[in-house]
Structure formats: C-alpha cells, structure tokens
Coordinates of N, CA and C in Angstrom, one line a residue:
M230 N 0.8 -1.2 0.0 CA 0.0 0.0 0.0 C 0.9 1.2 0.0
S231 N 0.5 2.2 -0.8 CA 1.3 3.5 -0.9 C 1.0 4.4 0.3
E232 N 2.0 5.0 0.8 CA 1.9 6.0 1.8 C 1.5 7.4 1.3
F233 N 1.4 7.5 0.0 CA 1.1 8.8 -0.6 C -0.3 9.0 -0.9
T234 N -1.0 9.9 -0.2 CA -2.3 10.2 -0.4 C -2.4 11.5 -1.3
Q235 N -2.9 11.3 -2.5 CA -2.9 12.4 -3.4 C -3.8 13.5 -3.0
G236 N -3.3 14.7 -2.9 CA -4.2 15.9 -2.6 C -5.0 16.3 -3.8
S237 N -5.8 17.4 -3.6 CA -6.6 17.8 -4.6 C -5.9 18.5 -5.8
N238 N -4.7 19.0 -5.5 CA -3.9 19.6 -6.5 C -2.9 18.6 -7.1
S239 N -3.0 18.3 -8.3 CA -2.1 17.3 -8.9 C -1.8 17.8 -10.4
I240 N -0.5 17.7 -10.7 CA -0.1 18.0 -12.1 C 0.8 16.9 -12.7
R241 N 0.8 16.9 -14.0 CA 1.7 15.9 -14.7 C 3.0 16.7 -15.1
T242 N 4.1 16.2 -14.7 CA 5.4 16.7 -15.2 C 5.9 15.8 -16.3
P243 N 7.0 16.2 -17.0 CA 7.6 15.3 -18.0 C 8.1 14.0 -17.4
L244 N 8.3 14.0 -16.0 CA 8.8 12.9 -15.4 C 7.8 12.0 -14.6
G245 N 6.7 12.5 -14.3 CA 5.7 11.7 -13.6 C 4.6 12.6 -13.0
E246 N 4.0 12.1 -11.9 CA 2.9 12.8 -11.2 C 3.5 13.6 -10.1
M247 N 3.0 14.8 -9.9 CA 3.4 15.7 -8.7 C 2.1 16.3 -8.1
W248 N 2.1 16.3 -6.8 CA 1.0 16.8 -6.0 C 1.4 17.3 -4.7
L249 N 0.5 18.1 -4.1 CA 0.7 18.6 -2.7 C -0.3 17.9 -1.9
T250 N 0.2 17.2 -0.8 CA -0.8 16.5 0.0 C -1.5 17.5 0.9
D251 N -2.6 17.0 1.4 CA -3.5 17.9 2.2 C -2.8 18.5 3.4
D252 N -1.7 17.7 3.9 CA -1.0 18.3 5.1 C 0.3 19.0 4.7
G253 N 0.4 19.3 3.4 CA 1.5 20.2 2.9 C 2.8 19.6 2.5
V254 N 2.8 18.4 2.1 CA 4.1 17.8 1.6 C 4.0 17.7 0.1
L255 N 5.0 18.1 -0.6 CA 5.0 18.0 -2.0 C 5.6 16.6 -2.4
V256 N 4.8 15.9 -3.3 CA 5.2 14.5 -3.6 C 5.4 14.5 -5.2
H257 N 6.5 13.9 -5.6 CA 6.8 13.7 -7.0 C 7.2 12.3 -7.2
R258 N 6.3 11.6 -7.9 CA 6.6 10.1 -8.2 C 7.0 10.0 -9.7
I259 N 8.3 9.6 -9.9 CA 8.9 9.6 -11.2 C 8.5 8.2 -11.9
D260 N 8.1 8.3 -13.1 CA 7.7 7.2 -13.9 C 8.8 6.2 -14.1
D261 N 8.5 5.0 -14.5 CA 9.5 3.9 -14.7 C 10.4 4.2 -15.9
G262 N 11.7 4.0 -15.6 CA 12.7 3.9 -16.6 C 13.1 5.2 -17.4
L263 N 12.7 6.3 -16.9 CA 12.9 7.6 -17.7 C 14.3 8.0 -17.6
T264 N 14.8 8.7 -18.7 CA 16.0 9.4 -18.7 C 15.7 10.9 -18.4
V265 N 16.3 11.5 -17.4 CA 16.0 12.8 -17.0 C 16.9 13.8 -17.8
T266 N 16.3 14.7 -18.5 CA 17.0 15.7 -19.3 C 17.0 17.1 -18.6
A267 N 17.8 18.0 -19.1 CA 17.8 19.3 -18.6 C 16.5 20.0 -18.7
D268 N 15.8 19.8 -19.9 CA 14.5 20.3 -20.1 C 13.5 19.8 -19.1
D269 N 13.6 18.5 -18.8 CA 12.7 17.9 -17.8 C 13.0 18.6 -16.4
A270 N 14.2 18.8 -16.1 CA 14.6 19.4 -14.8 C 14.0 20.8 -14.7
A271 N 14.1 21.6 -15.8 CA 13.5 22.9 -15.8 C 12.0 22.9 -15.6
A272 N 11.3 21.9 -16.3 CA 9.9 21.8 -16.1 C 9.5 21.4 -14.7
V273 N 10.3 20.5 -14.1 CA 10.0 20.1 -12.7 C 10.1 21.3 -11.8
R274 N 11.2 22.1 -11.9 CA 11.4 23.3 -11.1 C 10.1 24.3 -11.2
K275 N 9.7 24.4 -12.5 CA 8.5 25.3 -12.7 C 7.3 24.7 -12.0
A276 N 7.1 23.4 -12.1 CA 5.9 22.7 -11.5 C 6.0 22.9 -10.0
V277 N 7.1 22.7 -9.4 CA 7.3 22.9 -7.9 C 6.8 24.3 -7.5
A278 N 7.3 25.3 -8.3 CA 6.9 26.7 -8.0 C 5.4 26.9 -8.1
E279 N 4.8 26.3 -9.1 CA 3.4 26.4 -9.3 C 2.6 25.8 -8.2
L280 N 2.9 24.5 -7.9 CA 2.1 23.8 -6.8 C 2.3 24.4 -5.4
T281 N 3.5 24.9 -5.1 CA 3.7 25.5 -3.8 C 3.3 26.9 -3.6
G282 N 3.0 27.6 -4.8 CA 2.6 29.0 -4.7 C 3.7 29.8 -4.1
G283 N 5.0 29.4 -4.3 CA 6.1 30.1 -3.8 C 6.4 29.9 -2.3
R284 N 5.7 29.0 -1.6 CA 5.9 28.7 -0.2 C 7.0 27.6 -0.1
L285 N 7.7 27.6 1.0 CA 8.7 26.6 1.3 C 7.9 25.4 1.9
V286 N 8.1 24.2 1.3 CA 7.4 23.0 1.8 C 8.4 21.8 1.7
P287 N 8.2 20.9 2.6 CA 9.0 19.6 2.5 C 8.5 18.8 1.3
A288 N 9.5 18.1 0.7 CA 9.1 17.3 -0.5 C 9.6 15.8 -0.3
V289 N 8.9 14.9 -1.0 CA 9.2 13.5 -1.1 C 9.3 13.2 -2.6
V290 N 10.5 12.8 -3.0 CA 10.7 12.5 -4.4 C 10.9 11.0 -4.5
D291 N 10.0 10.3 -5.1 CA 10.1 8.8 -5.3 C 10.8 8.6 -6.6
M292 N 12.1 8.4 -6.5 CA 12.9 8.2 -7.7 C 13.4 6.7 -7.9
R293 N 12.7 5.8 -7.3 CA 13.0 4.4 -7.4 C 13.1 3.9 -8.8
A294 N 12.2 4.5 -9.7 CA 12.0 3.9 -11.0 C 12.8 4.7 -12.1
V295 N 13.6 5.7 -11.7 CA 14.3 6.5 -12.7 C 15.3 5.6 -13.4
G296 N 15.5 5.9 -14.7 CA 16.5 5.1 -15.5 C 17.8 5.8 -15.4
Y297 N 17.9 7.1 -15.7 CA 19.2 7.8 -15.8 C 18.9 9.3 -15.8
A298 N 19.8 10.0 -15.3 CA 19.8 11.5 -15.4 C 21.0 12.0 -16.1
E299 N 20.8 12.8 -17.2 CA 21.9 13.4 -17.9 C 22.6 14.3 -17.0
R300 N 23.9 14.5 -17.3 CA 24.8 15.4 -16.5 C 24.2 16.8 -16.4
A301 N 23.6 17.3 -17.5 CA 23.1 18.7 -17.4 C 21.9 18.7 -16.5
A302 N 21.1 17.7 -16.4 CA 19.9 17.6 -15.5 C 20.4 17.6 -14.1
R303 N 21.4 16.7 -13.8 CA 21.9 16.6 -12.4 C 22.4 18.0 -12.0
H304 N 23.1 18.7 -12.9 CA 23.7 20.0 -12.6 C 22.6 21.0 -12.3
M305 N 21.5 20.9 -13.1 CA 20.4 21.9 -13.0 C 19.7 21.7 -11.6
F306 N 19.5 20.4 -11.2 CA 18.8 20.2 -10.0 C 19.7 20.6 -8.8
G307 N 21.0 20.4 -8.9 CA 22.0 20.8 -7.9 C 22.1 22.3 -7.8
A308 N 22.2 23.0 -8.9 CA 22.3 24.4 -8.9 C 21.1 25.1 -8.4
A309 N 19.9 24.4 -8.6 CA 18.7 25.0 -8.1 C 18.4 24.9 -6.7
S310 N 19.3 24.2 -6.0 CA 19.0 23.8 -4.6 C 18.8 25.1 -3.7
E311 N 19.5 26.2 -4.0 CA 19.3 27.4 -3.2 C 18.1 28.2 -3.6
E312 N 17.5 27.9 -4.8 CA 16.4 28.6 -5.3 C 15.1 27.8 -5.2
S313 N 15.2 26.7 -4.6 CA 14.1 25.7 -4.5 C 13.0 26.2 -3.5
F314 N 11.8 25.7 -3.8 CA 10.7 26.0 -2.8 C 10.6 24.8 -1.9
E315 N 11.6 23.9 -1.9 CA 11.6 22.8 -1.0 C 12.4 23.1 0.3
S316 N 11.7 23.0 1.4 CA 12.4 23.3 2.7 C 13.3 22.1 3.1
A317 N 12.9 20.9 2.7 CA 13.6 19.7 3.0 C 13.2 18.7 2.0
T318 N 14.0 17.7 1.7 CA 13.7 16.7 0.6 C 14.1 15.3 1.0
A319 N 13.1 14.4 0.9 CA 13.3 13.0 1.2 C 13.3 12.4 -0.2
L320 N 14.4 11.7 -0.5 CA 14.6 10.9 -1.7 C 14.4 9.5 -1.5
I321 N 13.4 8.9 -2.2 CA 13.2 7.4 -2.1 C 13.9 6.7 -3.2
V322 N 14.8 5.8 -2.8 CA 15.6 5.1 -3.8 C 15.3 3.6 -3.8
G323 N 15.7 2.9 -4.8 CA 15.5 1.5 -4.8 C 16.6 0.8 -5.6
S324 N 16.8 1.2 -6.8 CA 17.8 0.6 -7.7 C 19.1 1.2 -7.4
S325 N 20.2 0.5 -7.9 CA 21.5 1.1 -7.8 C 21.6 2.4 -8.5
T326 N 20.9 2.6 -9.6 CA 20.9 3.8 -10.4 C 20.4 4.9 -9.5
S327 N 19.2 4.7 -8.9 CA 18.6 5.8 -8.1 C 19.4 6.1 -6.9
Q328 N 20.1 5.1 -6.3 CA 20.9 5.3 -5.1 C 22.2 6.1 -5.5
T329 N 22.7 5.8 -6.6 CA 23.9 6.6 -7.1 C 23.5 8.0 -7.4
M330 N 22.4 8.2 -8.0 CA 21.9 9.6 -8.3 C 21.7 10.4 -7.0
A331 N 21.0 9.8 -6.0 CA 20.8 10.4 -4.8 C 22.1 10.8 -4.1
Q332 N 23.0 9.9 -4.1 CA 24.3 10.2 -3.4 C 25.0 11.3 -4.2
A333 N 24.9 11.4 -5.5 CA 25.6 12.5 -6.3 C 24.9 13.8 -5.9
F334 N 23.6 13.8 -5.7 CA 22.9 15.0 -5.4 C 23.4 15.5 -4.0
L335 N 23.5 14.6 -3.0 CA 24.0 15.0 -1.7 C 25.4 15.5 -1.8
A336 N 26.2 15.0 -2.6 CA 27.6 15.5 -2.8 C 27.7 16.9 -3.3
M337 N 26.6 17.4 -3.9 CA 26.6 18.8 -4.4 C 26.4 19.8 -3.3
G338 N 26.1 19.3 -2.1 CA 25.9 20.1 -0.9 C 24.7 21.1 -0.9
P339 N 23.5 20.5 -1.1 CA 22.3 21.4 -1.1 C 22.2 22.1 0.2
Q340 N 21.5 23.3 0.2 CA 21.4 24.1 1.3 C 20.1 23.9 2.1
R341 N 19.6 22.6 2.1 CA 18.5 22.2 2.9 C 18.7 20.8 3.3
P342 N 17.9 20.4 4.3 CA 18.0 19.0 4.8 C 17.6 18.0 3.7
I343 N 18.4 17.0 3.5 CA 18.0 16.0 2.5 C 18.4 14.6 3.1
E344 N 17.4 13.7 3.0 CA 17.6 12.3 3.5 C 17.3 11.3 2.4
I345 N 17.9 10.2 2.5 CA 17.7 9.1 1.5 C 17.0 8.0 2.2
F346 N 15.9 7.5 1.6 CA 15.1 6.4 2.2 C 14.8 5.3 1.2
T347 N 14.5 4.2 1.7 CA 14.0 3.1 0.8 C 12.5 2.8 1.1
S348 N 12.0 3.4 2.1 CA 10.6 3.2 2.5 C 9.7 4.5 2.3
E349 N 8.6 4.3 1.6 CA 7.7 5.4 1.5 C 7.2 6.0 2.9
R350 N 6.9 5.0 3.7 CA 6.4 5.4 5.1 C 7.4 6.3 5.8
E351 N 8.6 5.8 5.9 CA 9.6 6.5 6.6 C 9.9 7.9 5.9
A352 N 9.9 8.0 4.6 CA 10.1 9.2 3.9 C 9.0 10.2 4.2
M353 N 7.8 9.8 4.2 CA 6.7 10.7 4.5 C 6.7 11.1 6.0
E354 N 7.0 10.2 6.9 CA 7.1 10.6 8.3 C 8.2 11.6 8.5
W355 N 9.3 11.5 7.9 CA 10.4 12.4 8.0 C 10.0 13.8 7.4
A356 N 9.4 13.8 6.2 CA 8.9 15.0 5.6 C 7.9 15.7 6.4
R357 N 7.0 15.0 7.0 CA 6.0 15.6 7.9 C 6.6 16.2 9.1
S358 N 7.7 15.5 9.6 CA 8.4 16.1 10.8 C 9.1 17.4 10.5
Q359 N 9.4 17.6 9.2 CA 10.0 18.8 8.8 C 9.0 20.0 8.7
I360 N 7.7 19.7 8.5 CA 6.7 20.7 8.7 C 6.6 21.1 10.1
Q361 N 6.6 20.2 11.0 CA 6.5 20.5 12.5 C 7.8 21.3 12.9
D362 N 9.0 20.9 12.4 CA 10.2 21.7 12.7 C 10.1 23.1 12.2
A363 N 9.5 23.3 11.0 CA 9.5 24.6 10.4 C 8.4 25.5 11.1
T364 N 7.4 24.9 11.7 CA 6.4 25.7 12.3 C 6.5 25.8 13.8
G365 N 7.5 25.1 14.3 CA 7.7 25.2 15.8 C 7.2 24.0 16.4

C-alpha cells in the first residue's frame, strides 16, 4: 500500500505525477525507466513553484524507477537547490541507479536537509516532521 495520499492539486510533469498532500508535503513520483534531461529538470522546477505557490514546503521524491539523469539535468537540480521551494527533501531510492543519483545530489551540498530512504512510510514521516520543525 502506498503512503502517498494524493491531494486535490495534482499536475503531470515530464517525469511523472506531482501533487501537494493535504498536510502540505510536495510529492513527485517519477515514472518507470525515464532518462531525465535538462528540459525535464527545468519543467519540474516550474511545477514545484506552481504547486507550492512560492511557499517553502518539504518534499518527497520517489525516484526508485528512474532510469538515468543526464549530467546537465543533475547539474540543474543541484544548482537550483538554493532557489528551491523545498524546505527539506526526502529521496526514495531502490535501484543502484537511483541510489547513485541520490548520493551524487547529496555530494553537491544542497542548502536544505536531504535524507535518503528506501521506505515510502519513513520518507513521509520524515517530511511531515520537517513541517513541524518549520512551524515550531
């Protein structure tokens, strides 16, 4: 059973489905086997800004199914870390490809808390705890 309860606001990105849960966590579930391009990364950044309305929110990115991310896309996500509307990010990994990508993102030194998970439940619990931390 999925831990992700889809909120009323949902959009389709070039990479998968993205929505804001009713309790304020941004979720992005990446489709199976995709290669992430720089154009995809730019579209995702735009979608995050649209869904959050410019507010800082914690995010859960389910990247277990990703196939590959081009260097330019990895750079764009890394460079955007300071401009992101994500206050904290939980990355859900599964394959060795997704684990390597998550570790590479961490190595870029993003300016927000980022944790890597293999469990949807644990990722959502952590993201929700970041809401509580942000609001006191």
